[in-house]
Amino acid sequence: MTNRLLQKATLASLLASVFALPAFAQDTGTLDEKKAEEAQQRPPAYSPYVGRDFPTRPFFGDTHLHTSFSMDAGAFGARLGPTDAYRFARGEEVTSSTGQPAKLSRPLDFLVVADHSDNMGFFPDLFAGKPNLLADPTGRQWYDMIQAGRGADAAVAIIVAFSHGTFPKDLMYFPGTRPYQSAWQATIAAADQYNEPGRFTAFIGYEWTSNTGGNNLHRNVIFRDNGDKASQVEPFTVYPPYGSDNPVDLWKWMEAYEAKTGGSVLAIAHNGNLSNGTMFPVVEEFGKKLDGEYVQKRAKWERLYETTQTKGTGEAHPFLSPNDEFANFEVWDKGNLDGSVPKKKEMLEFEYARSAYKNGLKLEKELGTNPYKFGLVGSSDAHTALTAMEEDNFFGKTVPQEPSPHRMMEAFINNPKTGVKIMDWEVSAAGYAAVWAKENTRESLWDAMQRKETYATTGPRMIVRFFGGWDFVEVDAADRLPANIGYRKGVPMGGDLSAAPGGKAPTFLVAALKDPIGANLDRYQVVKGWMDKDGKLQEKVYDVAWAGDRKPSADGKLPPVGDTVDLANATWANTIGAPELVAVWKDPDFDASLPAFYYGRVIEIPTPRWTAYDAKRFGVKPLADATMKLQERAYTSPIWYTPAQ
């Protein structure tokens, strides 16, 4: 048998050499009439991936990170610059400003170093003791405080001075000055150096820091472009005569940039929970009544909202959504950014994403455009140059909050005049921006942000899909390639539905897959908001997919998933929950004549909070009221429904 096979092999080799067949054609088989007929009847492609032209994976990153180039970060003790920030985000191990080695569990896909535009580069010079800065009495005072180990006090003094218009003009690093230009060019150079298309995206960006009276109206500005265009301008600042604290003027700057360079920029509003009711106005802003131009400009330039970060989560509030059992998550609702004005309940409606979505429906009816038709992202707002946001790897918002046995016991904001006090343990270890893009490049990611195909996570890297259409059916949820169906039959998160076909209600294909190294999933919810026939704004939260065999109670509430958290050892078990959730849901309360929005919210099973990890690792007893566990989550950008006109 062996000799016969050897003879056949030798003969085949000989024939191949005689006819000089190329290697790829030497084993193609024989074509006969039957096989030819079968070939003609085959579909165009056997592979289900042929011709696929839509995003196939989310890219995870941070659109809001500060380095030593930000004056407050530097005063708090940040010594790492933009290059350190990009190295860390790419997965390298770095040494933190407090001398601790730090590394991510997995590299990020993209990062925006968004240092404050005002006084960019000021602090490194103050720390170095530049004579021109020490010649000013206030500059000397701040320098002496930092040298005496009171950097946190200096940082607070700097923030308060900036917020209340008392920052000495002689210390200002204004656009057009040599030190300011140097800092901006160094920011651009770092981004271009570490940008590696296809592997890691380093965006050029900055934070415009409107904070008049301590009310946080910050926006992060992100360039689609490379340094050749971004270097033609300098960031827009707040202090006159070079800047303004009014976002309308920021939009004018953005428009001018695009006209001058042919480039593209977008702005991400954030941290509305510290704006004391000024982030999402419905009547007027900066003393001017909202009009058609305002709502059009805001809708054009502010495509995304940072709904979760270290200073709390701004999706919903229990006062605004009393029937939402998950609304009370990492909420900061005590005052504005510096605690100078305590929070009043009537401010809350104009600070949270869900209420902004609802008010946007009313503004669209009144003014013709919905200014709050934004997508969602999460990010860090860390002032350490370290985008370390996982609960078991949290390096704090500022350098004094980097890991230590005492960091849970200190106060982050403490204004004795108003009584506003926020403890360090209340700082959140959140979050990340997830972007559904075709490839990891500046252009592809930015375009996805522009079309709002994004979602926010509070830290985990779960994969979340959300599609809306008119023809999804239950069997679609059984397909192992739900995106193929989702893009074919409907629109993804960030999209629009309009003019419902006769007798049809919108259907949604939802899917979530757990973080591979994270916790199982509890449930997938759809949050709906709408304006009824009387012009009143309504909302409802629907449980559409969940783990286990739980049954909703008579009031429609789904029982809790359970709790496996072992606080003493800061661990949990994935013995409850589900690794994935997929479903098709049809709105049972749909009225085709009423405008509405829908977004997805995915909840994990309970897990330890960063405070629990600290208690275990440092052997410390947390304060009695400290939150020790949580249910991490993701929020998708909405899909909006507009009735036929």
XYZ file of C-alpha atoms in Angstrom:
645
model
C 0.000 0.000 0.000
C 2.783 2.377 0.900
C 4.704 1.726 -2.341
C 1.554 2.225 -4.445
C 0.836 5.585 -2.788
C 4.442 6.611 -3.303
C 4.206 5.720 -7.009
C 1.037 7.809 -7.391
C 2.661 10.743 -5.633
C 5.705 10.507 -7.874
C 3.538 10.390 -10.996
C 1.556 13.435 -9.855
C 4.767 15.316 -9.204
C 6.093 14.434 -12.621
C 2.877 15.552 -14.379
C 2.908 18.801 -12.484
C 6.444 19.553 -13.521
C 5.765 18.650 -17.154
C 2.730 20.935 -17.457
C 4.350 23.614 -15.242
C 1.134 24.246 -13.291
C 1.340 27.057 -10.771
C 1.140 25.969 -7.145
C -2.365 27.371 -6.543
C -3.746 25.330 -9.472
C -2.220 21.960 -8.761
C -5.086 20.719 -6.554
C -8.209 22.355 -7.990
C -10.107 19.176 -8.856
C -11.912 18.283 -12.061
C -14.785 20.320 -13.471
C -17.652 18.269 -14.899
C -21.146 19.213 -16.083
C -22.777 18.584 -12.687
C -20.235 20.671 -10.788
C -20.523 23.479 -13.348
C -24.293 23.558 -12.865
C -23.939 23.661 -9.076
C -21.475 26.528 -9.355
C -23.981 28.566 -11.361
C -26.669 28.010 -8.715
C -24.522 29.019 -5.715
C -25.131 32.343 -3.946
C -22.594 35.071 -4.788
C -20.530 34.411 -1.658
C -20.494 31.634 0.891
C -18.726 33.788 3.493
C -21.193 35.893 5.494
C -18.527 38.577 5.882
C -18.003 39.340 2.196
C -18.926 42.915 1.311
C -19.586 43.879 4.915
C -19.415 47.664 5.166
C -20.334 48.632 8.704
C -18.544 48.919 12.067
C -17.775 45.476 13.455
C -16.285 46.369 16.847
C -16.350 49.151 19.398
C -13.141 51.024 20.150
C -12.650 52.030 23.783
C -10.979 55.239 24.830
C -10.968 58.405 26.877
C -11.954 61.786 25.448
C -11.030 63.788 28.555
C -7.645 63.464 30.244
C -5.479 66.136 31.881
C -1.723 66.281 32.343
C 0.725 68.633 34.034
C -0.024 71.138 31.244
C -3.354 71.922 32.982
C -2.838 74.511 35.692
C -5.070 72.786 38.245
C -3.648 69.322 37.557
C -0.126 70.630 37.957
C -0.959 72.402 41.187
C -2.493 69.207 42.537
C 0.850 67.516 41.868
C 0.694 66.101 38.339
C 4.198 65.808 36.916
C 3.396 63.633 33.900
C 2.920 65.313 30.536
C 1.100 64.434 27.302
C 3.714 61.933 26.120
C 3.401 60.029 29.411
C -0.374 59.999 29.036
C -0.221 58.464 25.553
C 2.378 55.894 26.594
C 0.175 54.767 29.468
C -2.976 54.601 27.336
C -1.116 52.491 24.762
C -0.408 49.901 27.452
C 3.034 50.845 28.732
C 3.922 50.785 32.408
C 4.687 54.242 33.777
C 5.561 55.705 37.144
C 2.846 57.957 38.543
C 3.411 61.399 40.019
C 3.502 59.824 43.486
C 6.164 57.326 42.406
C 3.870 54.312 42.021
C 4.127 51.958 39.049
C 0.908 51.910 37.032
C -0.368 49.945 34.056
C -3.718 49.260 32.391
C -5.212 45.771 32.296
C -5.495 46.248 28.511
C -4.392 49.098 26.265
C -6.964 51.620 25.167
C -7.737 52.157 21.504
C -7.705 55.960 21.590
C -7.088 58.952 23.824
C -7.701 62.697 23.820
C -5.320 64.687 25.989
C -7.674 67.564 26.777
C -5.699 70.011 28.868
C -7.387 73.251 29.887
C -7.142 75.907 27.197
C -6.768 78.749 29.672
C -3.235 79.062 31.027
C -2.074 75.984 29.130
C 1.534 75.343 30.151
C 1.360 77.797 33.062
C 1.965 75.325 35.845
C 5.212 73.701 34.645
C 6.698 77.207 34.592
C 5.299 78.030 38.044
C 6.694 74.791 39.436
C 10.056 75.621 37.877
C 9.985 79.013 39.592
C 10.178 81.181 36.479
C 11.127 84.700 37.618
C 8.278 86.434 35.796
C 5.739 84.351 37.718
C 7.420 84.714 41.114
C 7.562 88.466 40.639
C 3.792 88.577 41.142
C 2.733 88.313 44.815
C 0.017 85.785 44.071
C 2.365 83.749 41.921
C 4.921 83.738 44.728
C 2.241 82.709 47.226
C 1.118 79.775 45.091
C 4.716 78.736 44.477
C 5.520 78.809 48.189
C 2.413 76.742 48.962
C 3.470 74.092 46.439
C 7.045 74.013 47.736
C 5.692 73.594 51.268
C 3.731 70.509 50.253
C 0.388 72.318 50.075
C -0.190 71.751 46.377
C -3.827 70.746 46.872
C -4.546 74.035 48.668
C -2.789 75.906 45.884
C -4.866 74.060 43.298
C -8.117 75.011 45.018
C -6.973 78.637 45.263
C -6.123 78.654 41.548
C -9.493 77.141 40.591
C -11.437 79.579 42.769
C -9.478 82.556 41.416
C -10.130 81.449 37.854
C -13.820 80.734 38.493
C -14.516 84.078 40.134
C -12.487 86.320 37.861
C -9.708 87.153 40.314
C -6.845 85.347 38.582
C -4.034 87.916 38.216
C -3.748 89.049 34.613
C 0.025 89.339 34.932
C 0.122 85.582 35.468
C -2.120 84.712 32.552
C -0.720 82.650 29.691
C -2.797 84.126 26.907
C -2.961 82.812 23.342
C -0.358 84.508 21.182
C 2.308 84.546 23.877
C 5.433 82.457 23.450
C 4.901 80.142 26.477
C 1.294 79.461 25.450
C 2.267 78.710 21.867
C 5.016 76.408 23.093
C 2.594 74.382 25.248
C 0.045 74.047 22.424
C 2.682 72.972 19.916
C 4.012 70.403 22.412
C 0.457 69.072 22.827
C 0.072 68.699 19.071
C 3.503 67.113 18.679
C 2.761 64.490 21.348
C -0.518 63.522 19.679
C 1.055 63.244 16.241
C 3.998 61.275 17.633
C 1.853 58.626 19.313
C -0.891 58.435 16.710
C -0.526 55.086 14.922
C -3.397 54.509 12.469
C -4.849 51.040 12.780
C -3.369 50.428 16.234
C -3.829 53.503 18.438
C -5.420 56.884 17.841
C -4.070 59.970 19.593
C -6.484 62.838 19.014
C -5.510 66.490 19.196
C -7.815 68.302 21.595
C -8.279 70.629 24.536
C -10.837 71.564 27.171
C -12.619 74.902 27.004
C -13.233 75.668 30.664
C -16.180 77.993 31.177
C -16.650 78.051 34.925
C -18.075 81.459 35.767
C -19.252 81.577 39.355
C -18.169 77.970 39.791
C -20.848 76.676 37.412
C -19.272 74.017 35.228
C -20.004 74.477 31.512
C -16.860 72.804 30.212
C -16.561 71.409 26.693
C -13.878 69.187 25.215
C -12.934 70.128 21.662
C -11.697 67.282 19.456
C -9.970 67.731 16.117
C -10.434 65.264 13.282
C -7.230 66.614 11.801
C -3.492 66.211 12.087
C -1.082 68.813 13.384
C -0.682 70.562 10.055
C -4.195 71.998 10.451
C -4.519 72.128 14.233
C -1.284 74.143 14.509
C -2.802 76.937 12.392
C -4.903 78.005 15.380
C -4.659 78.228 19.143
C -7.350 76.960 21.527
C -10.311 79.138 22.381
C -10.065 80.373 25.957
C -12.449 81.809 28.519
C -10.799 85.024 29.677
C -11.294 88.135 27.541
C -10.090 89.639 25.313
C -8.953 86.356 23.777
C -11.892 84.239 24.863
C -15.384 84.061 26.326
C -17.275 81.975 28.859
C -20.319 81.764 26.544
C -20.549 78.513 24.521
C -22.058 80.470 21.623
C -18.639 82.091 21.154
C -16.926 78.706 21.279
C -19.135 77.560 18.396
C -18.103 80.663 16.453
C -14.452 79.748 17.031
C -15.128 76.209 15.802
C -16.836 77.533 12.683
C -13.918 79.871 12.022
C -11.426 77.029 12.422
C -13.206 74.910 9.827
C -13.468 77.851 7.418
C -9.777 78.688 7.804
C -8.280 75.198 7.590
C -10.859 73.011 5.885
C -10.624 70.799 8.967
C -13.275 69.464 11.335
C -13.946 69.772 15.070
C -16.677 68.753 17.469
C -17.384 69.633 21.081
C -18.389 67.350 23.959
C -20.296 69.021 26.781
C -19.740 67.378 30.137
C -20.326 67.330 33.833
C -23.720 69.000 33.807
C -24.296 67.860 37.373
C -21.950 70.625 38.574
C -23.430 73.374 36.423
C -26.160 74.268 38.947
C -28.906 74.153 36.359
C -27.109 75.914 33.498
C -25.889 73.086 31.240
C -29.171 72.443 29.395
C -31.168 75.704 29.341
C -34.703 75.846 27.970
C -35.490 79.579 28.223
C -32.301 81.589 28.016
C -28.543 81.348 28.327
C -26.199 84.169 29.380
C -29.138 86.553 29.431
C -30.258 85.866 25.877
C -33.476 84.068 25.045
C -33.010 80.794 23.200
C -33.885 81.152 19.537
C -33.691 79.221 16.286
C -30.050 80.099 15.708
C -29.016 78.918 19.175
C -30.663 75.511 18.911
C -29.320 74.962 15.388
C -25.758 75.847 16.351
C -25.787 73.723 19.494
C -27.157 70.728 17.620
C -24.470 71.154 14.968
C -21.405 71.546 17.152
C -22.199 69.553 20.310
C -22.774 66.042 19.020
C -21.909 64.192 22.227
C -22.337 64.500 25.984
C -20.035 63.079 28.636
C -22.601 61.379 30.823
C -20.260 59.689 33.282
C -16.831 60.554 34.669
C -14.996 60.831 37.983
C -17.225 63.675 39.212
C -20.326 61.519 39.043
C -22.827 60.232 36.514
C -25.235 62.531 34.713
C -27.711 60.149 33.073
C -30.615 60.447 35.504
C -31.434 61.556 39.053
C -33.870 59.901 41.495
C -35.623 63.219 42.125
C -36.354 63.532 38.401
C -37.018 59.814 37.834
C -38.545 58.448 41.058
C -39.793 55.282 39.340
C -36.353 54.354 38.052
C -34.730 52.040 40.581
C -31.308 52.481 38.932
C -31.326 56.295 38.745
C -29.375 56.800 41.979
C -25.964 55.836 40.606
C -22.783 57.733 41.552
C -24.791 60.948 41.864
C -23.144 64.263 42.762
C -25.894 66.732 43.662
C -24.578 68.950 46.446
C -23.445 72.073 44.627
C -21.430 73.529 41.772
C -17.790 72.832 40.928
C -16.187 74.715 43.795
C -19.060 74.300 46.260
C -19.676 78.057 46.325
C -23.406 77.615 45.644
C -25.389 74.724 47.162
C -27.658 72.686 44.902
C -31.379 73.400 44.721
C -33.776 70.728 43.468
C -35.148 72.996 40.763
C -31.669 73.032 39.186
C -31.557 69.289 38.587
C -33.814 69.210 35.522
C -31.260 71.212 33.561
C -28.255 69.092 34.487
C -29.070 65.495 33.501
C -29.068 63.838 30.093
C -32.500 62.220 30.293
C -34.287 65.434 31.213
C -32.330 67.239 28.474
C -33.538 64.655 25.979
C -37.117 65.275 27.063
C -36.797 69.054 27.006
C -35.210 68.785 23.590
C -38.459 67.374 22.219
C -40.324 70.434 23.468
C -37.711 72.859 22.132
C -37.865 71.205 18.739
C -41.602 71.831 18.583
C -41.141 75.446 19.649
C -38.004 76.386 17.674
C -37.791 73.808 14.890
C -34.553 72.088 16.011
C -33.719 69.824 18.936
C -30.535 71.223 20.524
C -30.172 68.216 22.837
C -30.034 65.510 20.219
C -26.646 64.319 21.434
C -24.986 60.943 21.752
C -23.361 59.593 24.905
C -19.795 58.825 25.934
C -18.052 58.240 29.218
C -14.542 59.418 30.052
C -12.243 60.065 32.969
C -11.542 63.776 33.597
C -8.538 62.452 35.494
C -5.939 65.104 36.324
C -3.112 62.603 36.732
C -2.260 61.827 33.062
C -3.382 58.275 33.890
C -6.609 57.029 32.349
C -6.898 54.243 34.919
C -10.637 53.957 35.493
C -11.241 50.333 36.471
C -12.465 49.840 40.020
C -9.506 47.633 40.956
C -6.998 49.933 39.234
C -8.291 53.415 40.053
C -5.601 56.094 40.335
C -7.926 58.890 41.397
C -9.009 62.138 39.820
C -6.062 64.156 41.140
C -2.594 63.266 42.402
C -3.551 63.509 46.117
C -6.163 60.834 45.348
C -3.671 58.338 43.946
C -3.683 55.039 45.871
C -2.902 55.432 49.586
C -4.308 54.149 52.895
C -5.906 57.505 53.696
C -7.401 58.606 50.387
C -10.943 57.504 51.290
C -10.935 59.649 54.423
C -10.174 63.070 52.917
C -12.505 65.728 51.521
C -12.410 66.486 47.801
C -14.553 69.645 48.009
C -15.063 71.376 51.345
C -16.496 74.877 51.291
C -16.997 76.022 54.889
C -18.950 79.097 53.767
C -21.714 77.050 52.154
C -21.355 73.704 53.913
C -20.911 71.892 50.579
C -18.684 68.903 51.215
C -17.824 66.007 48.917
C -15.555 63.281 50.215
C -12.809 61.602 48.200
C -14.627 58.279 48.512
C -17.470 59.837 46.493
C -15.199 60.302 43.471
C -16.155 57.773 40.816
C -13.844 55.418 38.970
C -15.576 56.163 35.668
C -15.599 55.741 32.698
C -14.817 55.098 29.020
C -16.129 56.096 25.618
C -17.055 53.277 23.248
C -17.132 54.146 19.557
C -18.492 51.919 16.769
C -16.086 52.680 13.921
C -14.798 50.788 10.906
C -11.138 51.251 11.804
C -8.936 52.728 14.477
C -8.006 56.026 12.861
C -8.649 59.663 13.660
C -10.948 59.990 10.693
C -13.023 56.852 11.281
C -13.426 57.368 15.030
C -14.223 61.061 14.670
C -16.807 60.342 11.971
C -18.466 57.797 14.287
C -18.581 60.404 17.061
C -20.071 62.894 14.627
C -22.877 60.485 13.720
C -23.275 59.597 17.428
C -22.705 55.859 17.043
C -21.265 55.744 20.545
C -22.034 54.585 24.055
C -20.781 55.323 27.552
C -19.541 52.823 30.087
C -18.766 53.354 33.750
C -15.512 51.414 33.324
C -16.147 47.905 31.955
C -15.560 47.195 28.272
C -18.824 45.440 27.519
C -19.956 45.264 23.889
C -23.371 46.833 23.328
C -25.564 47.015 20.220
C -28.791 48.994 19.841
C -30.754 49.048 16.577
C -34.173 50.518 15.849
C -36.496 49.879 12.922
C -39.969 48.746 11.935
C -39.437 45.141 10.944
C -37.346 43.376 13.567
C -38.889 40.079 14.642
C -38.158 37.725 17.500
C -36.136 35.301 15.397
C -33.650 38.089 14.632
C -32.404 37.825 18.214
C -31.330 34.230 17.547
C -28.954 35.216 14.746
C -25.307 35.037 15.751
C -24.528 38.045 13.560
C -27.137 40.521 14.838
C -25.359 43.510 13.296
C -25.933 42.111 9.797
C -29.650 42.263 10.477
C -29.478 45.458 12.503
C -27.885 47.581 9.800
C -30.007 46.009 7.056
C -33.382 46.457 8.747
C -32.823 49.540 10.856
C -30.569 52.274 12.196
C -27.923 52.032 14.937
C -27.586 54.064 18.128
C -27.461 57.743 17.300
C -29.861 57.300 14.379
C -33.351 58.496 13.500
C -36.723 56.946 12.721
C -39.551 58.967 11.224
C -43.041 58.689 9.790
C -44.112 55.317 11.169
C -45.537 52.985 8.511
C -49.252 52.492 8.932
C -50.123 50.429 11.980
C -46.511 49.734 12.962
C -44.666 50.411 16.186
C -40.870 50.653 16.339
C -38.963 47.492 17.125
C -35.492 47.334 18.630
C -32.798 44.712 18.290
C -30.640 44.869 21.417
C -27.530 42.897 22.261
C -24.880 43.062 24.981
C -21.823 40.932 25.649
C -20.005 41.102 28.987
C -16.510 42.464 29.381
C -14.297 39.363 28.867
C -12.558 39.949 32.210
C -15.520 41.560 33.938
C -18.826 40.738 35.550
C -21.859 39.035 34.089
C -24.879 41.053 33.009
C -28.042 41.615 35.024
C -30.385 43.149 32.442
C -30.779 45.215 29.294
C -33.241 48.083 29.589
C -34.721 50.495 27.083
C -35.382 53.998 28.378
C -38.104 55.853 26.504
C -39.025 59.509 26.682
C -41.816 61.267 24.792
C -44.021 64.327 24.650
C -47.706 63.524 25.003
C -50.682 65.155 23.268
C -50.926 67.780 25.991
C -47.272 68.757 25.582
C -46.248 67.059 28.830
C -42.942 65.201 28.944
C -43.047 61.545 29.956
C -40.566 58.719 30.514
C -40.589 54.993 31.161
C -37.957 52.314 31.687
C -38.585 48.866 30.180
C -36.733 45.670 31.090
C -36.339 43.931 27.728
C -33.760 41.175 28.389
C -32.425 39.736 31.610
C -30.463 36.898 33.136
C -32.085 33.853 34.722
C -35.718 32.850 34.994
C -36.911 35.893 36.930
C -40.461 37.085 36.320
C -41.634 40.702 36.582
C -43.956 41.361 39.513
C -47.464 42.734 39.225
C -46.101 46.289 39.099
C -43.790 45.337 36.232
C -40.608 45.407 38.326
C -38.020 42.705 37.737
C -36.619 41.120 40.928
C -32.949 41.852 41.694
C -30.399 39.576 40.059
C -28.776 38.696 43.392
C -25.457 39.574 44.971
C -22.248 37.531 45.169
C -19.956 40.328 46.415
C -17.520 39.356 49.165
C -16.615 42.771 50.571
C -14.047 41.460 53.026
C -12.003 40.056 50.162
C -13.101 42.571 47.497
C -14.257 39.940 45.045
C -17.374 38.490 43.443
C -18.467 35.361 41.580
C -19.990 35.136 38.110
C -22.427 32.482 39.329
C -25.367 34.789 38.642
C -26.164 36.941 35.646
C -25.559 36.131 31.994
C -22.552 36.521 29.703
C -24.750 37.941 26.950
C -28.230 39.343 26.462
C -29.978 39.539 23.086
C -33.620 40.366 22.375
C -36.086 42.047 20.062
C -38.420 44.475 21.811
C -41.466 46.247 20.438
C -42.751 49.435 22.044
C -46.125 48.461 23.542
C -47.149 52.076 24.175
C -46.321 53.647 20.831
C -48.303 56.537 19.387
C -47.152 57.440 15.876
C -48.204 61.066 16.359
C -45.884 61.714 19.331
C -42.128 62.460 19.157
C -39.982 60.165 21.272
C -36.475 58.924 21.986
C -35.156 55.540 23.076
C -31.777 54.505 24.464
C -30.317 51.321 25.888
C -28.991 50.828 29.404
C -27.094 47.659 30.287
C -26.625 46.773 33.972
C -24.009 44.400 35.366
C -24.394 42.229 38.451
C -23.102 43.802 41.706
C -19.318 44.067 42.032
C -16.908 45.710 44.507
C -16.351 49.455 44.176
C -12.829 50.904 44.270
C -13.390 51.726 47.932
C -13.719 48.004 48.694
C -10.479 47.228 46.882
C -8.719 49.948 48.876
C -10.110 48.667 52.171
C -8.803 45.190 51.384
C -5.388 46.187 50.028
C -4.545 48.795 52.678
C -6.312 47.120 55.583
C -8.293 50.248 56.416
C -11.824 50.683 57.665
C -13.880 52.911 55.356
C -16.131 55.661 56.632
C -19.558 54.449 57.692
C -21.433 56.014 54.773
C -18.966 55.088 52.028
C -20.388 53.185 49.063
C -18.591 49.837 48.789
C -20.226 48.102 45.840
C -22.092 49.053 42.695
C -23.651 47.798 39.491
C -21.562 49.028 36.584
C -23.403 49.930 33.403
C -23.424 51.212 29.852
C -25.645 53.825 28.210
C -26.159 53.929 24.450
C -26.773 56.994 22.363
C -30.504 57.297 21.671
C -32.538 56.618 18.580
C -35.050 59.418 17.982
C -38.522 59.072 16.496
C -40.077 62.036 14.663
C -43.721 61.890 13.485
C -44.652 62.668 9.907
C -45.056 66.391 9.318
